[in-house]
PDB file of C-alpha atoms in Angstrom:
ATOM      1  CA  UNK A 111      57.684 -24.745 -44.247  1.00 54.00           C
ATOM      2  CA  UNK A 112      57.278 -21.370 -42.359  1.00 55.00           C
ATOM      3  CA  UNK A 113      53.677 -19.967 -41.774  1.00 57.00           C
ATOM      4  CA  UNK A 114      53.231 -16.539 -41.699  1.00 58.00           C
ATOM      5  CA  UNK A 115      52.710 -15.033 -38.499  1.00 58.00           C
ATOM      6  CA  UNK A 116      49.592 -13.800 -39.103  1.00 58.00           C
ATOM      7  CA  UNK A 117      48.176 -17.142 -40.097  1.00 52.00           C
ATOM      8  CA  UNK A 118      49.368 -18.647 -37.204  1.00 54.00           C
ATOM      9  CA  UNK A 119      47.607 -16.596 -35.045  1.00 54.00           C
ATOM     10  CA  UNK A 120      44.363 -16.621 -36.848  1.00 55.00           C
ATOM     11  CA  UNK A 121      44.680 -20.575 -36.698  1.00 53.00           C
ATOM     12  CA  UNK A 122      45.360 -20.599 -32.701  1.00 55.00           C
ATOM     13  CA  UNK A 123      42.148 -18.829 -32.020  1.00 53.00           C
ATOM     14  CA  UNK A 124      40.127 -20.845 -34.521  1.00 57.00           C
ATOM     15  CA  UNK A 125      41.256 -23.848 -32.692  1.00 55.00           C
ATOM     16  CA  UNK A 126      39.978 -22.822 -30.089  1.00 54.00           C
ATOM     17  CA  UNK A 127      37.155 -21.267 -30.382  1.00 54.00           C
ATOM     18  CA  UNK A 128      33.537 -23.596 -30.798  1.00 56.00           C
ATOM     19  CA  UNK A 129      32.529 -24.710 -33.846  1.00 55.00           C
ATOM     20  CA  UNK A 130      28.575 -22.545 -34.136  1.00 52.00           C
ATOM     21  CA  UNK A 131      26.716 -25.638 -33.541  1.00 58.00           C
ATOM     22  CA  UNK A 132      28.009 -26.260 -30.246  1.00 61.00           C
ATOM     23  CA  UNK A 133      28.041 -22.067 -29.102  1.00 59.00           C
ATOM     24  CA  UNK A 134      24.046 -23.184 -27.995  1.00 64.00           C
ATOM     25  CA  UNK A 135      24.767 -25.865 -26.002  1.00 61.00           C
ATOM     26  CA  UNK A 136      27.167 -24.091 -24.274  1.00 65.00           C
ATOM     27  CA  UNK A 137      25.370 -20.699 -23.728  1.00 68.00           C
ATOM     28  CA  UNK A 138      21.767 -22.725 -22.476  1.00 69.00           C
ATOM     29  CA  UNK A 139      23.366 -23.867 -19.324  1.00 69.00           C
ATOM     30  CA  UNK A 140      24.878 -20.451 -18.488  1.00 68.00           C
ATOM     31  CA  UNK A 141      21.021 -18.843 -19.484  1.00 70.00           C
ATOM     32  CA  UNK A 142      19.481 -21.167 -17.364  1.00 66.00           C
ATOM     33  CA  UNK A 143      21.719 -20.799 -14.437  1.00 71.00           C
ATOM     34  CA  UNK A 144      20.569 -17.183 -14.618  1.00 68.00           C
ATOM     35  CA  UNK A 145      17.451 -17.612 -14.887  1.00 63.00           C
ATOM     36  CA  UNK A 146      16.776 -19.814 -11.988  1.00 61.00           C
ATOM     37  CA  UNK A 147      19.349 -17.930  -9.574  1.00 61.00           C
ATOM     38  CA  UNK A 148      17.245 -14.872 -10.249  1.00 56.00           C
ATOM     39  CA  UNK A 149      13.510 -15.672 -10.172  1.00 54.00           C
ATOM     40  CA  UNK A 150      14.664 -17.985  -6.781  1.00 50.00           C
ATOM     41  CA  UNK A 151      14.628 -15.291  -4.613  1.00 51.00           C
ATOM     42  CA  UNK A 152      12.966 -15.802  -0.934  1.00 51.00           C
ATOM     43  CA  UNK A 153      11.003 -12.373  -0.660  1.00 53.00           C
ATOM     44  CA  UNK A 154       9.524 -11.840   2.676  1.00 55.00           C
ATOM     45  CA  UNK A 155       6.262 -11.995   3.457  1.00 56.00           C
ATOM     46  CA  UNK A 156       3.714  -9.750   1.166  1.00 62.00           C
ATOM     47  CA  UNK A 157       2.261  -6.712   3.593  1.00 70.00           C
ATOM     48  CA  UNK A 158      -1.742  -6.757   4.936  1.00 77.00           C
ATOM     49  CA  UNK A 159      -4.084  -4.214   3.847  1.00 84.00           C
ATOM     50  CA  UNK A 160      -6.820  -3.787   6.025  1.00 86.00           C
ATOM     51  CA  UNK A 161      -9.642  -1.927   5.842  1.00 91.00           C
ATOM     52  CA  UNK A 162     -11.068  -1.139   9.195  1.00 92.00           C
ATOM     53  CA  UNK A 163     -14.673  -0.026   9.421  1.00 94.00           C
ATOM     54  CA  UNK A 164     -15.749   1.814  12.410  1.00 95.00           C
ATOM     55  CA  UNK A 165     -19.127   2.248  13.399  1.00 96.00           C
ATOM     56  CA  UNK A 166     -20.230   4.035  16.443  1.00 96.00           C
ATOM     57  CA  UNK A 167     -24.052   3.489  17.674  1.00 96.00           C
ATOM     58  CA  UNK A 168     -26.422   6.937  17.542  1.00 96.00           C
ATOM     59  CA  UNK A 169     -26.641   6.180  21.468  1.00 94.00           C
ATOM     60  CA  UNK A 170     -22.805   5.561  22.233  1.00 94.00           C
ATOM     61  CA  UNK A 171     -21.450   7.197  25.600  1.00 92.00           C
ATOM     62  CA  UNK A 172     -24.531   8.747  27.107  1.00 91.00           C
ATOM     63  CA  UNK A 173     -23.674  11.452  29.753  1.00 89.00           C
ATOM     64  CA  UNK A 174     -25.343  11.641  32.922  1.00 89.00           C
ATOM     65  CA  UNK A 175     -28.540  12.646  31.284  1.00 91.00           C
ATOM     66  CA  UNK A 176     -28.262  10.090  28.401  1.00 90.00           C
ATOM     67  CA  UNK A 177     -27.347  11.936  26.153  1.00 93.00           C
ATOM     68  CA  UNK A 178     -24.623  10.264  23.377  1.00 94.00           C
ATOM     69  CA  UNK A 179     -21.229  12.426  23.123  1.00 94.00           C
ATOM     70  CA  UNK A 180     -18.125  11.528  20.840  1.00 96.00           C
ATOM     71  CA  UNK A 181     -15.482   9.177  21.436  1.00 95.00           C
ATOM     72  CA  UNK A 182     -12.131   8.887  21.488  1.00 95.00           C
ATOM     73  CA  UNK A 183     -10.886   5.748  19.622  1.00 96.00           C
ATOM     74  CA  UNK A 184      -7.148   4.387  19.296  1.00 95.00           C
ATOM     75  CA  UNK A 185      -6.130   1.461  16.593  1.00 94.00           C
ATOM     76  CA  UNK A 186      -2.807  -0.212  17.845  1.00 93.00           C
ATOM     77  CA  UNK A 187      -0.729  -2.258  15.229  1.00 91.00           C
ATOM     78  CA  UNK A 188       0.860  -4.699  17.862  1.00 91.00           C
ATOM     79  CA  UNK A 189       3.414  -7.055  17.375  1.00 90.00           C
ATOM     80  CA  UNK A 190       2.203  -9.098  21.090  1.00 90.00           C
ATOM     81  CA  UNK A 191      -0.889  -8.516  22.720  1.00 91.00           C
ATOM     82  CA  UNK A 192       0.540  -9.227  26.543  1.00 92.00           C
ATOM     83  CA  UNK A 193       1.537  -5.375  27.247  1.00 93.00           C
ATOM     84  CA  UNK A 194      -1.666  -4.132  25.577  1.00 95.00           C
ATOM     85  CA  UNK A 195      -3.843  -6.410  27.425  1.00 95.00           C
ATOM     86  CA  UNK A 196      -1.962  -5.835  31.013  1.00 93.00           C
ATOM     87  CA  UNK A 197      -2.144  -2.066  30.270  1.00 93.00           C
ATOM     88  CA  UNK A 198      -4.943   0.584  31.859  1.00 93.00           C
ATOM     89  CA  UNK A 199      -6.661   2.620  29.795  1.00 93.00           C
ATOM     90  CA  UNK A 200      -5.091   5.924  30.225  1.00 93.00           C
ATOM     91  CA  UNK A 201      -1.410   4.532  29.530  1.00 93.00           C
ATOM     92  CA  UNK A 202      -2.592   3.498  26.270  1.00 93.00           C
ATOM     93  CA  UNK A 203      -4.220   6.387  25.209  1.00 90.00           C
ATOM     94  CA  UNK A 204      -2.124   9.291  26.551  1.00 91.00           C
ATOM     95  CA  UNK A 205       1.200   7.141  26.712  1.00 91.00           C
ATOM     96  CA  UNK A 206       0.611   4.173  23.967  1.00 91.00           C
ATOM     97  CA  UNK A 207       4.720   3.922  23.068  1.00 92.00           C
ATOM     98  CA  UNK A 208       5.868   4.059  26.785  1.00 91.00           C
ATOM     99  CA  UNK A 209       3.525   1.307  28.309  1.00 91.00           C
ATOM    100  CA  UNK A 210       3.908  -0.785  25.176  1.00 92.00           C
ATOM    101  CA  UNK A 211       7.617   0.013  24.209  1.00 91.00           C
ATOM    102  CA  UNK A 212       8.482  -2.417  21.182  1.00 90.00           C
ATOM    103  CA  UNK A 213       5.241  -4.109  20.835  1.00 90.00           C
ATOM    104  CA  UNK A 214       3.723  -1.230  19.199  1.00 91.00           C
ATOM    105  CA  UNK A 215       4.493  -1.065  15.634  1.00 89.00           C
ATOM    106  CA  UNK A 216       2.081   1.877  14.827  1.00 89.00           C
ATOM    107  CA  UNK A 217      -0.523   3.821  16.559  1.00 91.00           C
ATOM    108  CA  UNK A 218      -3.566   6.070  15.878  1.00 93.00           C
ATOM    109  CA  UNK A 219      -6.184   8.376  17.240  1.00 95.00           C
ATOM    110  CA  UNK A 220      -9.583   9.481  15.930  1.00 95.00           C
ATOM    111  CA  UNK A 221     -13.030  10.485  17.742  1.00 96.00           C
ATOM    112  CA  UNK A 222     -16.194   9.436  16.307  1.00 96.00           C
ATOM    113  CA  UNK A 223     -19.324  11.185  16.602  1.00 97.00           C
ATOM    114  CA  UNK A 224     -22.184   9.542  17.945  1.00 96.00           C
ATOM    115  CA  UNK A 225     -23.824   7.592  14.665  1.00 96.00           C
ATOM    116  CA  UNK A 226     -20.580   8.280  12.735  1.00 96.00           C
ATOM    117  CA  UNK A 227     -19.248   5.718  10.291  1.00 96.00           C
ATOM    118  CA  UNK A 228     -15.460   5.754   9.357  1.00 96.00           C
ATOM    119  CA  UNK A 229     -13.412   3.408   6.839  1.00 95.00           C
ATOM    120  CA  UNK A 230      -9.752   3.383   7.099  1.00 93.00           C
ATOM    121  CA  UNK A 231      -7.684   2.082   5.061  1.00 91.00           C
ATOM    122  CA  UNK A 232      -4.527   0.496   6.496  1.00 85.00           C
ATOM    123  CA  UNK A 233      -0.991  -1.515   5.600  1.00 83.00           C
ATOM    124  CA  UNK A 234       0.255  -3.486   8.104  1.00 76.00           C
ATOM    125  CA  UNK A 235       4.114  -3.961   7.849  1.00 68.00           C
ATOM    126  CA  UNK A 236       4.674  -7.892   8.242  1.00 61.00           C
ATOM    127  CA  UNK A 237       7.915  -8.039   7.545  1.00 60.00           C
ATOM    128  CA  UNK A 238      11.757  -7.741   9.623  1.00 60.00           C
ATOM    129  CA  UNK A 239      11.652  -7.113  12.809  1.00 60.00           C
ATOM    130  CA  UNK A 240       8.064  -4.193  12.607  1.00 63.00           C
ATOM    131  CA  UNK A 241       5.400  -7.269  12.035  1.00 78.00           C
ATOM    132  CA  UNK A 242       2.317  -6.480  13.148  1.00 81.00           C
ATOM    133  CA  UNK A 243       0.641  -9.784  14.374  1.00 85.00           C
ATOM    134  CA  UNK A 244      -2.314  -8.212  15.928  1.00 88.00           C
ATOM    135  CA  UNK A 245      -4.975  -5.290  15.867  1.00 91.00           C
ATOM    136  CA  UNK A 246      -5.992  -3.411  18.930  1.00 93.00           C
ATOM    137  CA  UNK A 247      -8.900  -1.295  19.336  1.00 95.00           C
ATOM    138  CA  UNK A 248      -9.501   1.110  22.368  1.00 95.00           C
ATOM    139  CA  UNK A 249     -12.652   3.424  22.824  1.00 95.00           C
ATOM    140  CA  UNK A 250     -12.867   6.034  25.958  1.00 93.00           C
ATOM    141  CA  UNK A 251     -16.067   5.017  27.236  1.00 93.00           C
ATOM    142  CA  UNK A 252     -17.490   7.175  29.986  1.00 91.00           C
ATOM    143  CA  UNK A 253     -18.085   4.965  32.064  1.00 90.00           C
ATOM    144  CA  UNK A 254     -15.141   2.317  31.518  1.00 88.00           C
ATOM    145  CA  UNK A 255     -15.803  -0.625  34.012  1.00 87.00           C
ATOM    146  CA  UNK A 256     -19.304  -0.915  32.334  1.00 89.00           C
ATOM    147  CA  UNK A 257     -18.021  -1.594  29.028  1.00 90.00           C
ATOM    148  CA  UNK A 258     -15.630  -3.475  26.928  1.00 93.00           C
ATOM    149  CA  UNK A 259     -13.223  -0.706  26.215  1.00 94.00           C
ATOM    150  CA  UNK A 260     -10.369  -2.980  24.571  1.00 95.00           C
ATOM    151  CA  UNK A 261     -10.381  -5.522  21.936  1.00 95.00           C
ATOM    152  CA  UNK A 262      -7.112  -7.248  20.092  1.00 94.00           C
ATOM    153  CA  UNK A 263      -8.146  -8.707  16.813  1.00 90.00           C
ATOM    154  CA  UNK A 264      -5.587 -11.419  15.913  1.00 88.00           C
ATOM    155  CA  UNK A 265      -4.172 -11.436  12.218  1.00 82.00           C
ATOM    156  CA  UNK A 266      -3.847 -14.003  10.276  1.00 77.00           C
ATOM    157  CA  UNK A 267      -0.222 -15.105   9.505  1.00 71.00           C
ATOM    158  CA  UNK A 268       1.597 -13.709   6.807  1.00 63.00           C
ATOM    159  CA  UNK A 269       1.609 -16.353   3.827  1.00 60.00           C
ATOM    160  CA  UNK A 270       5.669 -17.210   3.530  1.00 60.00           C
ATOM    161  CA  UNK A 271       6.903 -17.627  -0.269  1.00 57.00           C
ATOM    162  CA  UNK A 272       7.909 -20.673  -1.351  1.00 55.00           C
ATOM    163  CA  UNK A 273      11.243 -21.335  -2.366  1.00 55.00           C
ATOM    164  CA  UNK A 274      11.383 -20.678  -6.065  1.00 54.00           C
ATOM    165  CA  UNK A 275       8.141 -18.146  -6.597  1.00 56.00           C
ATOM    166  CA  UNK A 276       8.238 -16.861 -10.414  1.00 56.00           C
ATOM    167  CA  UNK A 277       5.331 -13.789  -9.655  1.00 58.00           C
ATOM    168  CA  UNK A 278       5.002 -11.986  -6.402  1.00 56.00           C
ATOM    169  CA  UNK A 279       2.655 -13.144  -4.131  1.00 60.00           C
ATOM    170  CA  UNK A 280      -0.866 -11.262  -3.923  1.00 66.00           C
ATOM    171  CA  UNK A 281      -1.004  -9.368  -0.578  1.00 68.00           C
ATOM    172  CA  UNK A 282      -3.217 -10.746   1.964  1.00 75.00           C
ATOM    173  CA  UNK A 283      -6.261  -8.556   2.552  1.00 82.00           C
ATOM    174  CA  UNK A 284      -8.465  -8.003   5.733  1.00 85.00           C
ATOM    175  CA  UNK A 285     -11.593  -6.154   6.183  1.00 90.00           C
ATOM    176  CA  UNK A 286     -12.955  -5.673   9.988  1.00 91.00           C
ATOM    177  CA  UNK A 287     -15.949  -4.308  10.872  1.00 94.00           C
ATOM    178  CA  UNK A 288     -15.889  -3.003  14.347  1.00 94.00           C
ATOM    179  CA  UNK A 289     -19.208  -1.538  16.390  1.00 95.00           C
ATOM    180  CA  UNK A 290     -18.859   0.658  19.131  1.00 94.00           C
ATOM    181  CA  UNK A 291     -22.482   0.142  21.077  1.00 91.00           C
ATOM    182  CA  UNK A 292     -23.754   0.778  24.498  1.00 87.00           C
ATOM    183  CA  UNK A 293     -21.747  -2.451  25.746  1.00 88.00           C
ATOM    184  CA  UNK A 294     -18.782  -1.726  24.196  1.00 92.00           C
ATOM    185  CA  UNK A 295     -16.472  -2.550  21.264  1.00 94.00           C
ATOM    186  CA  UNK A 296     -17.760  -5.504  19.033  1.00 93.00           C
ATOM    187  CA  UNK A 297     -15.771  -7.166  16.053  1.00 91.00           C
ATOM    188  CA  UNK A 298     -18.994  -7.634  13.819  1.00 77.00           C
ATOM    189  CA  UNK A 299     -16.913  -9.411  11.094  1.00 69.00           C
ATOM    190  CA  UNK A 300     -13.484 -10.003  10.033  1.00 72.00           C
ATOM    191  CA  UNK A 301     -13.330 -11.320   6.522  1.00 72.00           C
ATOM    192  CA  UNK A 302      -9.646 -12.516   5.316  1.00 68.00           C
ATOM    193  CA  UNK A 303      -9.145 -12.237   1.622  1.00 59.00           C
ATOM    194  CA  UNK A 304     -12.328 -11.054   0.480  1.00 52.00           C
ATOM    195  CA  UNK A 305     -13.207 -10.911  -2.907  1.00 50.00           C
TER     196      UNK A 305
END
């Protein structure tokens, strides 16, 4: 017997194709293939947001009559503290990317008055090849060799994902709380994730 054919080609992709009870069981392990491949991404490491409190005394840098005058205040984002530590103060106020070439990630000026409190608020890159590992803080003192001028505030590392993470991890936050006094710069506090 002949079979039409348009019969026979209805019949060779019936026979072929799943019966609907089994269309599930072959779609779930496709789905959840997917869904694994995409939510296991390794992201790097979530930025820092710092907020950086300056506070300079009412009797910082006293002229030769004792009088307090503004200073002049620089906030390094450093990837190594070796060139900022070897380095005078004039290179790394008036030259801060020559004398510390690739270590510098970012770099900032700002005088405060005498009694003058400032908040900035800052992201740190901390990820490729720009992570900022460290915090540097230089003041102009008049008088330099009588005060601590420099200070590097290490960061804390930058939490690393884990290997399947489902939701983004929270960025890490810092708050420092620097005093510029009549011996110098102090780091009052440094509170990591504060809440």
């Amino acid at each position: 017997m002949l079979i039409p054919m348009q019969w026979r080609a209805r019949f060779a992709v019936k026979a072929f194709l799943p019966t609907l009870p089994t269309l599930p069981w072959l779609l779930f392990p496709l789905a959840l293939q997917t869904l694994v491949t995409g939510c296991a991404t390794t992201r790097p490491p979530a930025d820092t947001f710092v907020t950086l409190s300056l506070d300079a005394s009412a009797t910082v840098n006293p002229d030769s009559l004792g009088r307090p005058a503004p200073i002049l205040v620089g906030i390094y984002d450093l990837k190594t503290t070796a060139a900022f530590n070897a380095s005078g103060f004039a290179p790394l106020q008036d030259h801060a990317k020559a004398s510390l070439g690739d270590n510098l990630v970012a770099f900032e000026q700002l005088i405060l008055r005498p009694g003058e409190q400032r908040t900035l608020e800052r992201t740190l890159e901390r990820t490729g090849d720009a992570r900022a590992r460290s915090l540097g803080v230089v003041a102009g003192y008049r008088e330099l060799n009588r005060h601590v001028w420099r200070v590097a505030i290490p960061l804390p590392a930058a939490a690393e994902p884990s290997l399947l993470t489902l939701w983004p991890s929270e960025p890490q936050r810092l708050v420092v709380h620097v005093k510029l006094d009549d011996s110098g710069i102090v780091v009052r506090t440094l509170n990591r994730n504060p809440r």
